[in-house]
Coordinates of C-alpha atoms and ligand atoms in Angstrom, one line a residue:
X1 CA -4.3 4.2 -3.3
X2 CA -6.3 7.7 -3.5
X3 CA -9.4 8.0 -5.5
X4 CA -7.5 10.1 -8.2
X5 CA -4.7 7.3 -8.7
X6 CA -5.2 7.5 -12.5
X7 CA -3.7 11.0 -12.5
X8 CA -0.1 9.6 -12.0
X9 CA -0.9 6.6 -14.2
X10 CA -0.1 6.0 -17.9
X11 CA -2.6 3.7 -19.9
X12 CA -1.5 1.6 -22.7
X13 CA -3.8 0.5 -25.4
X14 CA -3.9 -3.0 -26.7
X15 CA -5.6 -3.4 -30.1
X16 CA -5.8 -7.2 -29.6
X17 CA -6.1 -8.0 -33.5
X18 CA -2.6 -6.4 -34.1
X19 CA -0.8 -7.2 -30.8
X20 CA 0.4 -10.7 -30.6
X21 CA -1.0 -14.0 -32.3
X22 CA -0.7 -17.1 -30.5
X23 CA -2.2 -19.8 -32.6
X24 CA -1.0 -18.9 -36.2
X25 CA -4.2 -17.7 -37.5
X26 CA -2.9 -14.4 -38.4
X27 CA -5.0 -12.6 -35.9
X28 CA -4.0 -11.5 -32.3
X29 CA -5.4 -12.9 -29.5
X30 CA -5.5 -13.0 -25.4
X31 CA -3.1 -15.6 -25.0
X32 CA -0.8 -13.5 -27.2
X33 CA -1.5 -10.5 -25.1
X34 CA -0.7 -12.4 -21.8
X35 CA 2.8 -13.6 -23.5
X36 CA 3.9 -10.2 -24.1
X37 CA 3.1 -8.8 -20.4
X38 CA 6.6 -8.5 -19.7
X39 CA 7.0 -5.8 -22.5
X40 CA 4.4 -4.0 -20.7
X41 CA 5.9 -4.1 -17.2
X42 CA 9.2 -3.1 -18.6
X43 CA 7.8 -0.4 -20.1
X44 CA 5.9 0.6 -16.6
X45 CA 2.3 1.2 -17.7
X46 CA -0.1 0.9 -15.0
X47 CA -3.1 0.1 -17.0
X48 CA -4.1 -1.7 -20.3
X49 CA -7.1 -0.5 -22.1
X50 CA -8.3 -3.4 -24.1
X51 CA -9.7 -2.6 -27.5
X52 CA -13.1 -5.0 -27.9
X53 CA -12.6 -8.7 -27.5
X54 CA -16.3 -9.6 -27.4
X55 CA -18.5 -11.9 -29.9
X56 CA -18.4 -9.9 -32.8
X57 CA -18.8 -10.4 -36.8
X58 CA -16.2 -7.9 -36.9
X59 CA -17.4 -5.7 -39.6
X60 CA -15.8 -2.9 -37.7
X61 CA -13.0 -4.9 -35.9
X62 CA -14.9 -5.6 -32.7
X63 CA -16.8 -2.1 -32.4
X64 CA -19.8 -4.3 -33.4
X65 CA -20.6 -6.5 -30.8
X66 CA -23.1 -9.5 -30.7
X67 CA -22.6 -10.4 -27.3
X68 CA -21.2 -8.4 -24.6
X69 CA -20.8 -11.2 -22.2
X70 CA -18.9 -13.5 -24.6
X71 CA -15.4 -13.7 -25.9
X72 CA -15.1 -13.6 -29.6
X73 CA -13.5 -17.1 -30.5
X74 CA -11.0 -15.3 -32.8
X75 CA -9.6 -13.9 -29.3
X76 CA -9.8 -16.8 -27.1
X77 CA -12.1 -17.9 -24.2
X78 CA -13.5 -16.4 -21.0
X79 CA -10.7 -18.4 -19.5
X80 CA -8.3 -16.9 -21.6
X81 CA -9.7 -13.7 -20.4
X82 CA -9.5 -14.5 -16.6
X83 CA -5.8 -15.8 -16.9
X84 CA -4.9 -12.5 -18.6
X85 CA -6.7 -10.5 -16.0
X86 CA -5.0 -12.5 -13.2
X87 CA -1.7 -12.3 -14.7
X88 CA -1.8 -8.5 -15.3
X89 CA -2.9 -8.1 -11.7
X90 CA -0.3 -10.1 -10.5
X91 CA 2.1 -7.5 -12.1
X92 CA 0.3 -4.6 -10.8
X93 CA -1.6 -3.7 -14.1
X94 CA -5.0 -3.0 -14.2
X95 CA -7.2 -3.9 -17.3
X96 CA -10.2 -1.4 -18.4
X97 CA -12.5 -2.7 -21.1
X98 CA -13.8 -0.9 -24.2
X99 CA -17.4 -0.5 -23.7
X100 CA -19.2 0.2 -26.8
X101 CA -23.1 0.8 -26.4
X102 CA -23.8 3.5 -28.4
X103 CA -24.8 0.7 -30.7
X104 CA -24.7 -3.1 -31.0
X105 CA -24.3 -5.3 -33.7
X106 CA -27.2 -6.0 -36.2
X107 CA -26.3 -9.7 -35.2
X108 CA -26.8 -9.0 -31.4
X109 CA -30.0 -11.0 -30.0
X110 CA -31.4 -7.5 -28.9
X111 CA -31.4 -6.1 -32.4
X112 CA -32.7 -9.6 -33.9
X113 CA -35.6 -9.4 -31.5
X114 CA -36.1 -5.6 -32.2
X115 CA -36.1 -6.5 -36.0
X116 CA -38.5 -9.3 -36.0
X117 CA -41.7 -7.4 -35.6
X118 CA -43.2 -4.1 -35.2
X119 CA -44.9 -5.3 -31.9
X120 CA -41.6 -6.9 -30.7
X121 CA -41.0 -6.0 -26.8
X122 CA -37.7 -4.9 -27.9
X123 CA -38.7 -3.0 -31.0
X124 CA -38.0 0.4 -28.8
X125 CA -34.7 -0.8 -28.0
X126 CA -33.4 0.8 -31.1
X127 CA -34.5 3.8 -33.4
X128 CA -37.1 2.6 -35.7
X129 CA -38.9 5.3 -37.7
X130 CA -41.3 4.9 -40.8
X131 CA -40.1 6.7 -44.2
X132 CA -40.3 10.3 -44.5
X133 CA -44.0 11.7 -45.2
X134 CA -45.0 11.4 -49.0
X135 CA -42.1 9.2 -49.8
X136 CA -42.5 5.5 -50.9
X137 CA -40.8 3.3 -48.3
X138 CA -37.1 2.5 -49.6
X139 CA -37.1 5.2 -52.4
X140 CA -34.4 7.6 -52.4
X141 CA -34.9 10.6 -49.9
X142 CA -37.6 8.4 -48.1
X143 CA -35.0 8.3 -45.0
X144 CA -36.4 9.6 -41.8
X145 CA -33.7 12.2 -41.7
X146 CA -30.9 13.5 -44.0
X147 CA -28.4 12.6 -41.4
X148 CA -24.8 11.5 -43.0
X149 CA -23.4 8.3 -41.3
X150 CA -19.5 8.8 -40.0
X151 CA -18.5 6.0 -42.3
X152 CA -20.4 7.5 -45.4
X153 CA -23.9 7.2 -47.0
X154 CA -27.1 7.6 -44.9
X155 CA -27.5 7.0 -41.2
X156 CA -30.8 5.0 -41.9
X157 CA -30.8 1.4 -43.0
X158 CA -34.3 0.2 -44.8
X159 CA -35.7 -2.9 -43.7
X160 CA -38.3 -4.5 -46.1
X161 CA -40.0 -6.5 -43.6
X162 CA -41.7 -4.1 -41.7
X163 CA -41.2 -1.0 -44.1
X164 CA -39.3 0.9 -41.8
X165 CA -36.0 2.4 -41.1
X166 CA -33.4 1.7 -38.2
X167 CA -31.0 4.4 -37.2
X168 CA -26.9 3.6 -37.5
X169 CA -24.7 6.6 -36.8
X170 CA -21.9 4.3 -38.0
X171 CA -22.3 1.4 -40.4
X172 CA -25.3 -0.5 -41.3
X173 CA -24.1 -3.0 -39.2
X174 CA -24.0 -0.9 -36.1
X175 CA -27.5 -0.2 -35.3
X176 CA -28.0 2.5 -32.5
X177 CA -29.4 1.8 -29.1
X178 CA -32.0 3.7 -27.8
X179 CA -31.0 4.9 -24.8
X180 CA -34.4 7.0 -23.9
X181 CA -35.8 3.3 -23.2
X182 CA -34.7 2.7 -19.4
X183 CA -34.7 -1.1 -20.2
X184 CA -31.8 -0.4 -22.4
X185 CA -29.8 1.4 -20.0
X186 CA -30.6 -1.1 -17.0
X187 CA -29.4 -4.0 -19.6
X188 CA -26.0 -2.0 -20.0
X189 CA -25.6 -1.2 -16.4
X190 CA -26.2 -5.0 -15.6
X191 CA -23.6 -6.0 -18.2
X192 CA -21.1 -3.4 -16.7
X193 CA -21.9 -4.7 -13.1
X194 CA -21.0 -8.1 -14.2
X195 CA -17.6 -7.2 -15.8
X196 CA -16.8 -5.1 -12.7
X197 CA -17.8 -8.3 -10.4
X198 CA -15.5 -10.4 -12.8
X199 CA -12.5 -8.1 -11.6
X200 CA -11.9 -5.4 -14.3
X201 CA -10.9 -2.1 -13.5
X202 CA -13.1 0.2 -15.5
X203 CA -14.1 1.1 -19.1
X204 CA -13.3 3.1 -22.1
X205 CA -16.7 4.4 -23.4
X206 CA -17.1 4.2 -27.1
X207 CA -18.7 7.3 -28.4
X208 CA -20.4 8.1 -25.1
X209 CA -21.6 11.5 -26.2
X210 CA -23.5 10.4 -29.0
X211 CA -26.0 8.2 -26.6
X212 CA -28.6 11.1 -26.3
X213 CA -30.2 12.3 -29.4
X214 CA -32.5 15.6 -29.7
X215 CA -36.1 14.4 -30.1
X216 CA -37.9 14.7 -32.1
X217 CA -35.4 13.3 -34.4
X218 CA -34.9 16.1 -37.4
X219 CA -32.8 16.9 -40.5
X220 CA -29.6 18.6 -40.0
X221 CA -27.9 21.3 -42.2
X222 CA -27.5 20.2 -45.8
X223 CA -24.0 19.2 -46.7
X224 CA -22.4 19.1 -50.1
X225 CA -23.8 15.7 -52.0
X226 CA -27.3 15.9 -50.7
X227 CA -27.0 14.4 -46.9
X228 CA -27.2 16.5 -44.0
X229 CA -24.9 17.1 -40.6
X230 CA -27.1 15.4 -37.8
X231 CA -23.9 15.8 -35.6
X232 CA -25.4 18.8 -33.5
X233 CA -28.7 16.8 -32.9
X234 CA -26.8 13.8 -31.4
X235 CA -23.6 14.7 -29.9
X236 CA -23.5 16.0 -26.2
X237 CA -27.6 15.7 -26.5
X238 CA -29.8 16.7 -23.9
X239 CA -29.8 13.7 -21.6
X240 CA -26.2 12.8 -21.9
X241 CA -25.3 13.9 -18.6
X242 CA -28.2 12.6 -16.8
X243 CA -27.4 9.2 -18.6
X244 CA -23.9 9.2 -17.2
X245 CA -24.8 10.2 -13.7
X246 CA -27.2 7.4 -13.5
X247 CA -24.6 5.0 -14.9
X248 CA -22.2 6.0 -12.2
X249 CA -24.8 5.6 -9.5
X250 CA -25.9 2.2 -10.7
X251 CA -22.5 0.8 -11.6
X252 CA -19.8 2.5 -9.8
X253 CA -21.2 4.7 -6.6
X254 CA -21.4 1.5 -4.2
X255 CA -18.2 -0.2 -5.3
X256 CA -14.9 -0.3 -3.1
X257 CA -12.5 -0.8 -5.9
X258 CA -10.6 2.0 -7.7
X259 CA -11.7 2.2 -11.5
X260 CA -10.9 4.3 -14.5
X261 CA -13.4 5.7 -16.8
X262 CA -12.7 7.4 -19.9
X263 CA -15.2 8.7 -22.6
X264 CA -14.7 9.0 -26.1
X265 CA -16.3 12.0 -26.9
X266 CA -15.8 13.3 -30.6
X267 CA -16.8 17.1 -31.1
X268 CA -17.0 17.8 -27.2
X269 CA -15.5 21.5 -26.4
X270 CA -13.7 22.3 -23.4
X271 CA -17.0 23.3 -21.8
X272 CA -18.7 20.0 -22.4
X273 CA -15.3 18.2 -21.0
X274 CA -15.5 20.1 -17.7
X275 CA -19.0 18.8 -17.3
X276 CA -18.0 15.1 -18.0
X277 CA -15.0 15.3 -15.8
X278 CA -16.0 17.2 -12.9
X279 CA -15.7 14.9 -10.1
X280 CA -18.5 17.1 -8.3
X281 CA -20.9 15.6 -10.9
X282 CA -20.0 11.8 -11.0
X283 CA -20.1 11.3 -14.7
X284 CA -16.6 9.9 -15.9
X285 CA -13.1 10.4 -14.9
X286 CA -11.7 12.0 -18.0
X287 CA -12.6 12.5 -21.8
X288 CA -10.7 11.8 -25.3
X289 CA -11.4 15.2 -26.8
X290 CA -10.5 15.3 -30.5
X291 CA -9.8 18.9 -31.1
X292 CA -5.9 18.3 -31.6
X293 CA -6.4 15.4 -33.8
X294 CA -8.5 17.0 -36.2
X295 CA -6.3 20.3 -36.3
X296 CA -4.9 19.1 -40.1
X297 CA -8.1 18.1 -41.5
X298 CA -8.8 20.0 -44.5
X299 CA -11.7 21.1 -46.7
X300 CA -12.3 17.7 -47.9
X301 CA -12.2 16.4 -44.2
X302 CA -10.1 13.8 -42.7
X303 CA -8.6 12.5 -45.6
X304 CA -7.6 15.8 -47.2
X305 CA -4.7 16.4 -44.7
X306 CA -2.9 19.8 -44.3
X307 CA 0.6 20.4 -43.0
X308 CA 0.5 20.9 -39.2
X309 CA 0.0 24.4 -37.8
X310 CA 2.1 24.1 -34.5
X311 CA 0.6 27.4 -33.3
X312 CA -2.7 26.3 -33.7
X313 CA -2.0 22.9 -32.2
X314 CA -0.3 24.6 -29.1
X315 CA -3.5 26.9 -28.9
X316 CA -5.8 24.1 -28.9
X317 CA -4.0 22.0 -26.3
X318 CA -3.0 24.9 -24.0
X319 CA -6.9 25.7 -23.9
X320 CA -7.3 22.1 -22.7
X321 CA -4.8 22.5 -20.1
X322 CA -6.0 25.8 -19.0
X323 CA -9.4 24.5 -18.6
X324 CA -8.9 21.1 -17.1
X325 CA -7.0 20.1 -14.1
X326 CA -8.2 21.9 -11.0
X327 CA -11.9 21.1 -12.0
X328 CA -12.0 17.9 -14.4
X329 CA -9.1 16.1 -16.0
X330 CA -7.4 15.9 -19.3
X331 CA -6.5 12.5 -21.1
X332 CA -3.2 13.1 -23.4
X333 CA -3.0 11.1 -26.4
X334 CA -1.6 11.2 -30.0
X335 CA -2.5 7.8 -31.3
X336 CA -5.1 5.3 -31.1
X337 CA -6.7 2.6 -33.4
X338 CA -8.2 5.0 -35.2
X339 CA -5.6 7.7 -35.9
X340 CA -2.5 7.7 -38.0
X341 CA 1.0 7.0 -36.5
X342 CA 2.1 10.4 -34.8
X343 CA 5.8 10.1 -35.9
X344 CA 4.6 10.2 -39.6
X345 CA 1.9 12.6 -39.0
X346 CA 3.5 15.4 -37.0
X347 CA 7.0 14.2 -36.6
X348 CA 9.6 13.3 -39.5
X349 CA 9.8 9.9 -39.9
X350 CA 12.4 10.0 -42.5
X351 CA 15.1 12.5 -41.6
X352 CA 14.8 12.5 -37.6
X353 CA 12.7 9.4 -36.8
X354 CA 14.0 8.5 -33.4
X355 CA 14.4 12.3 -32.3
X356 CA 10.9 13.4 -33.7
X357 CA 9.3 10.4 -31.9
X358 CA 10.5 11.2 -28.8
X359 CA 10.0 14.9 -28.7
X360 CA 6.5 14.4 -29.4
X361 CA 6.3 11.9 -26.8
X362 CA 7.9 14.3 -24.2
X363 CA 5.5 17.0 -25.1
X364 CA 2.5 14.9 -24.4
X365 CA 3.4 13.1 -21.5
X366 CA 4.6 15.8 -19.3
X367 CA 1.4 18.2 -19.7
X368 CA -1.1 17.7 -17.3
X369 CA -3.5 14.9 -17.6
X370 CA -3.3 10.9 -18.0
X371 CA -1.2 9.7 -21.0
X372 CA -2.4 6.9 -23.4
X373 CA 0.1 5.0 -25.2
X374 CA -1.0 3.3 -28.3
X375 CA 0.6 0.1 -28.9
X376 CA 3.9 0.4 -31.1
X377 CA 3.9 4.3 -30.3
X378 CA 6.5 3.3 -27.9
X379 CA 8.8 2.1 -30.6
X380 CA 8.0 4.9 -32.9
X381 CA 6.1 2.7 -35.2
X382 CA 5.5 4.6 -38.6
X383 CA 2.5 4.7 -41.0
X384 CA 1.8 1.5 -43.0
X385 CA 3.0 2.8 -46.6
X386 CA 0.0 1.4 -48.4
X387 CA -0.2 2.6 -52.1
X388 CA -3.3 0.8 -53.7
X389 CA -6.5 0.4 -52.3
X390 CA -6.4 -3.6 -52.3
X391 CA -4.2 -3.1 -49.2
X392 CA -6.8 -1.4 -47.0
X393 CA -9.2 -3.5 -44.6
X394 CA -10.8 -0.7 -42.9
X395 CA -14.7 0.1 -43.6
X396 CA -13.8 3.8 -43.1
X397 CA -11.1 3.9 -45.6
X398 CA -13.1 1.7 -48.2
X399 CA -16.3 3.8 -47.4
X400 CA -14.6 7.1 -47.9
X401 CA -12.7 5.6 -51.1
X402 CA -16.1 5.1 -52.9
X403 CA -17.3 8.1 -51.7
X404 CA -14.7 10.4 -52.9
X405 CA -14.5 8.4 -56.0
X406 CA -18.0 9.1 -56.6
X407 CA -17.5 13.0 -56.1
X408 CA -14.7 12.7 -58.9
X409 CA -11.8 13.5 -56.8
X410 CA -8.9 12.0 -58.2
X411 CA -7.6 8.7 -57.4
X412 CA -4.1 9.3 -56.6
X413 CA -5.4 12.4 -54.1
X414 CA -7.4 9.7 -52.3
X415 CA -4.9 7.4 -51.9
X416 CA -2.6 10.1 -50.9
X417 CA -5.2 11.0 -48.2
X418 CA -5.7 7.3 -47.1
X419 CA -1.7 6.7 -46.7
X420 CA -1.5 9.6 -44.5
X421 CA -4.9 9.6 -42.5
X422 CA -6.2 5.8 -42.8
X423 CA -7.0 4.0 -39.6
X424 CA -5.2 0.9 -40.9
X425 CA -1.9 2.8 -40.5
X426 CA -2.2 2.1 -36.6
X427 CA -3.5 -1.4 -37.1
X428 CA -0.4 -2.9 -38.8
X429 CA 1.2 -5.8 -36.4
X430 CA 3.3 -4.6 -33.6
X431 CA 6.8 -5.1 -34.4
X432 CA 8.3 -7.3 -32.0
X433 CA 11.5 -8.5 -33.4
X434 CA 13.3 -8.7 -36.9
X435 CA 11.9 -12.0 -37.8
X436 CA 9.5 -12.6 -41.2
X437 CA 6.2 -11.5 -39.5
X438 CA 8.1 -9.6 -37.0
X439 CA 7.3 -12.1 -34.3
X440 CA 3.7 -11.3 -34.1
X441 CA 2.6 -14.4 -35.9
X442 CA 3.7 -17.8 -37.4
X443 CA 0.9 -17.5 -40.0
X444 CA -0.2 -14.8 -42.5
X445 CA -0.9 -11.6 -40.9
X446 CA -4.4 -10.3 -41.3
X447 CA -2.8 -6.8 -42.3
X448 CA 0.9 -6.9 -43.6
X449 CA 3.8 -6.3 -41.3
X450 CA 5.6 -2.9 -42.1
X451 CA 8.6 -3.8 -43.8
X452 CA 10.9 -1.5 -41.5
X453 CA 10.4 -4.0 -38.7
X454 CA 13.8 -5.3 -39.7
X455 CA 15.4 -2.4 -37.7
X456 CA 12.5 -1.1 -36.1
X457 CA 11.2 -3.4 -33.4
X458 CA 11.1 -4.0 -29.8
X459 CA 13.4 -6.4 -29.3
X460 CA 16.5 -4.1 -30.6
X461 CA 15.0 -1.1 -28.7
X462 CA 14.8 -2.8 -25.3
X463 CA 18.5 -3.5 -25.7
X464 CA 19.4 0.0 -26.6
X465 CA 19.3 2.7 -23.6
X466 CA 19.0 5.5 -26.2
X467 CA 16.1 3.9 -28.4
X468 CA 12.5 5.5 -28.7
X469 CA 11.3 2.8 -26.1
X470 CA 13.7 3.6 -23.6
X471 CA 12.7 7.1 -23.5
X472 CA 9.2 6.4 -23.2
X473 CA 9.9 4.2 -20.3
X474 CA 12.0 7.3 -18.7
X475 CA 8.8 9.3 -19.3
X476 CA 6.7 7.0 -17.5
X477 CA 9.1 6.7 -14.7
X478 CA 9.4 10.3 -14.3
X479 CA 5.7 10.5 -13.8
X480 CA 5.7 8.1 -11.4
X481 CA 8.6 9.4 -9.5
X482 CA 8.4 13.3 -9.6
X483 CA 4.8 14.5 -8.4
X484 CA 4.9 17.8 -10.5
X485 CA 4.4 15.8 -13.4
X486 CA 0.6 14.4 -12.3
X487 CA -0.1 17.3 -10.3
X488 CA 1.8 20.4 -11.3
X489 CA 0.2 23.6 -12.5
X490 CA 0.5 24.1 -16.5
X491 CA 1.8 27.3 -18.2
X492 CA 2.3 27.4 -21.8
X493 CA 5.5 29.1 -23.0
X494 CA 6.2 30.8 -26.6
X495 CA 2.7 30.2 -27.6
X496 CA 3.4 32.2 -30.8
X497 CA 6.5 30.5 -31.8
X498 CA 6.2 28.3 -34.8
X499 CA 8.9 25.7 -34.1
X500 CA 9.0 25.2 -30.3
X501 CA 6.7 23.8 -28.1
X502 CA 7.6 24.7 -24.4
X503 CA 5.6 25.0 -21.1
X504 CA 6.5 24.9 -17.6
X505 CA 4.9 23.0 -14.7
X506 CA 5.1 24.1 -10.9
X507 CA 4.2 22.0 -7.8
X508 CA 5.4 23.5 -4.5
X509 CA 9.3 23.8 -5.0
X510 CA 9.4 21.8 -8.0
X511 CA 9.6 23.5 -11.4
X512 CA 9.5 21.2 -14.5
X513 CA 10.4 23.0 -18.0
X514 CA 9.8 21.5 -21.1
X515 CA 11.6 22.7 -24.5
X516 CA 11.0 21.0 -27.7
X517 CA 12.0 22.0 -31.4
X518 CA 9.0 20.4 -33.5
X519 CA 10.7 21.1 -36.4
X520 CA 14.0 20.0 -39.0
X521 CA 15.6 23.4 -38.4
X522 CA 17.5 24.8 -35.4
X523 CA 15.7 27.0 -32.9
X524 CA 16.2 28.9 -29.7
X525 CA 13.8 28.4 -27.0
X526 CA 13.6 32.0 -24.8
X527 CA 12.3 30.6 -21.6
X528 CA 13.2 32.6 -18.3
X529 CA 15.6 30.9 -16.1
X530 CA 15.0 28.4 -13.6
X531 CA 18.1 26.6 -12.5
X532 CA 17.8 22.8 -12.6
X533 CA 19.2 19.7 -14.0
X534 CA 18.7 18.2 -17.2
X535 CA 16.3 15.3 -16.5
X536 CA 15.5 14.3 -20.1
X537 CA 16.8 14.8 -23.2
X538 CA 16.7 12.9 -26.7
X539 CA 19.8 13.7 -28.4
X540 CA 23.4 12.3 -27.3
X541 CA 24.5 12.4 -23.7
X542 CA 24.6 16.0 -22.9
X543 CA 23.7 17.2 -19.4
X544 CA 24.5 20.5 -19.2
X545 CA 22.6 22.2 -16.2
X546 CA 19.9 24.7 -17.4
X547 CA 20.4 27.5 -18.4
X548 CA 23.4 27.1 -20.6
X549 CA 23.0 30.8 -21.4
X550 CA 20.9 33.7 -20.1
X551 CA 17.6 32.2 -20.5
X552 CA 18.4 30.8 -24.1
X553 CA 17.9 27.2 -24.8
X554 CA 19.4 26.1 -28.0
X555 CA 17.7 23.3 -29.8
X556 CA 18.8 21.2 -32.9
X557 CA 16.2 19.7 -35.2
X558 CA 13.6 17.8 -32.9
X559 CA 15.7 18.2 -30.0
X560 CA 13.7 18.1 -26.5
X561 CA 15.2 19.1 -23.1
X562 CA 13.4 18.7 -19.9
X563 CA 14.8 20.3 -16.9
X564 CA 13.7 20.0 -13.1
X565 CA 14.5 22.8 -10.6
X566 CA 13.9 23.0 -6.7
X567 CA 13.1 26.5 -5.8
X568 CA 11.3 28.3 -3.0
X569 CA 7.5 27.9 -3.7
X570 CA 6.1 30.9 -5.6
Ligands
LIG601 O1 -12.0 7.3 -36.7 C1 -13.0 8.3 -37.0 C2 -13.3 8.7 -38.2 O2 -12.4 9.6 -38.6 C3 -13.7 8.6 -35.8 O3 -14.8 9.7 -36.4 C4 -14.5 7.4 -35.2 O4 -15.4 6.8 -35.8 C5 -15.1 8.1 -33.9 O5 -14.0 8.8 -33.3 C6 -15.6 7.0 -33.2 O6 -14.7 6.2 -32.9 C7 -15.1 4.9 -32.2 O7 -16.4 4.2 -32.4 C8 -16.5 3.8 -33.8 C9 -15.2 2.8 -34.0 O8 -15.2 2.6 -35.4 C10 -13.9 3.4 -33.6 O9 -12.9 2.3 -33.8 C11 -14.0 3.9 -32.1 O10 -13.0 4.1 -31.6 C12 -17.8 3.0 -33.9 O11 -17.8 2.2 -32.7

């Protein structure tokens, strides 16, 4: 297996809470995942990325960790984990763990110790600061900087005991670790090493571009509402690359195994990503960029979504394709546990549900990079359809609701924004079958199962060769069988076309042409001729070789055609 085996791999993200429950408590667990490995093997994925299963108060569904080396009882035991790892490996599937080390839970012993006294040896493991000069401790405006937290409010929480504030870029239950302190870094590396010794195959690193803050901490540009934008002062900060190179040396460098590392890097530019992923720099294999999933955010932010501008989306993805590939590497994703369902967001989940799910899958998977499938995406699962605030569980959604209400945004507008964009859209239980709770649990699911599971479910789709799931399976097989998919060059075609997403991949004598109509109206893709066979198609059984006419591919609503030709190397 070569060092860059992950270039031809497909990763499947499991969000354990919503994947499969085995004990009837309504929350998914490790034994549940074990019982569904058949599905993942059938799909053909190479790697599972497991969202956090560590001990956690679950304020942010496990992204608030109180013990990095224990399994949360909700999900099972270390024995259950080992059994899952062994069973996955036996099927040739690797497991990549979520690594959440920008912050811990406020219930982590490190933080409890840090909080216990100003003289605690771990005081400096977190970011403690006195109130702003001239302000009474705890008084409005006394926060050490004006930064706005990701999930609403200030990034600073006041601790009455010591009269100081601690930093939390996310929720107050997620205090930021101080990566300037070498003991913190060594503790993280030691923990990572123990997981690798246990047999895991790598890490997905949560917000790993936020770990280095600009010193001294200072105010950001003012935002409407009184707080400020600290983002430029902690995203891709001054020591970010140094820390990742150190991590690589301390954790991965001496090991024999073949790992996958992917850094989650909100706000990273293409130039940042090249630095993070250039193999010569030994940082991470790839990063999750956000430009393409922020494309529809409106003036009020994420919960103010705008119609998709396809030309803009293609320009963003094309730019990432051009910059990463020879040097550095892309990850490819539409969905994860923080994003709404792509078929509801960029597709058409009413009139062209299956076709649009497949067309979006094809344009994503056949670009250059490593594709990620988020659980249920392979079934074309849709947004949750919640209409009232009581139905939401996600702290980001609940925080945004309160904040937008306080800004006098009309309630219906907020609810529409949440219905389109809430993270809970991705978190409803996986729809395994048509039974009352979709085969997810025998109890009451922690978040309701979407009603369309009666017809939209894995059991039905695995029996149907034309299903969305069968199409994902074919895409994954194509990547495994045809090296041009993983390794070919990329050229965007028809960049200005507002309906068609088309591109060409070339490797040696193989030429792969992808033409997709991402609209509900007929379209024509004028892509220059390269004779070949139709290897994937999402509508009916047409196998017309390309081109049908002179370099013109007629495309019905949401139709995608993928042609593979062999020709003399260019
Ligand atoms: O989902 C988001 C808000 O729109 C993102 O800003 C998200 O918070 C950001 O991508 C970081 O996400 C990761 O870290 C968070 C956690 O809540 C997310 O689930 C995780 O993916 C804090 O650990």
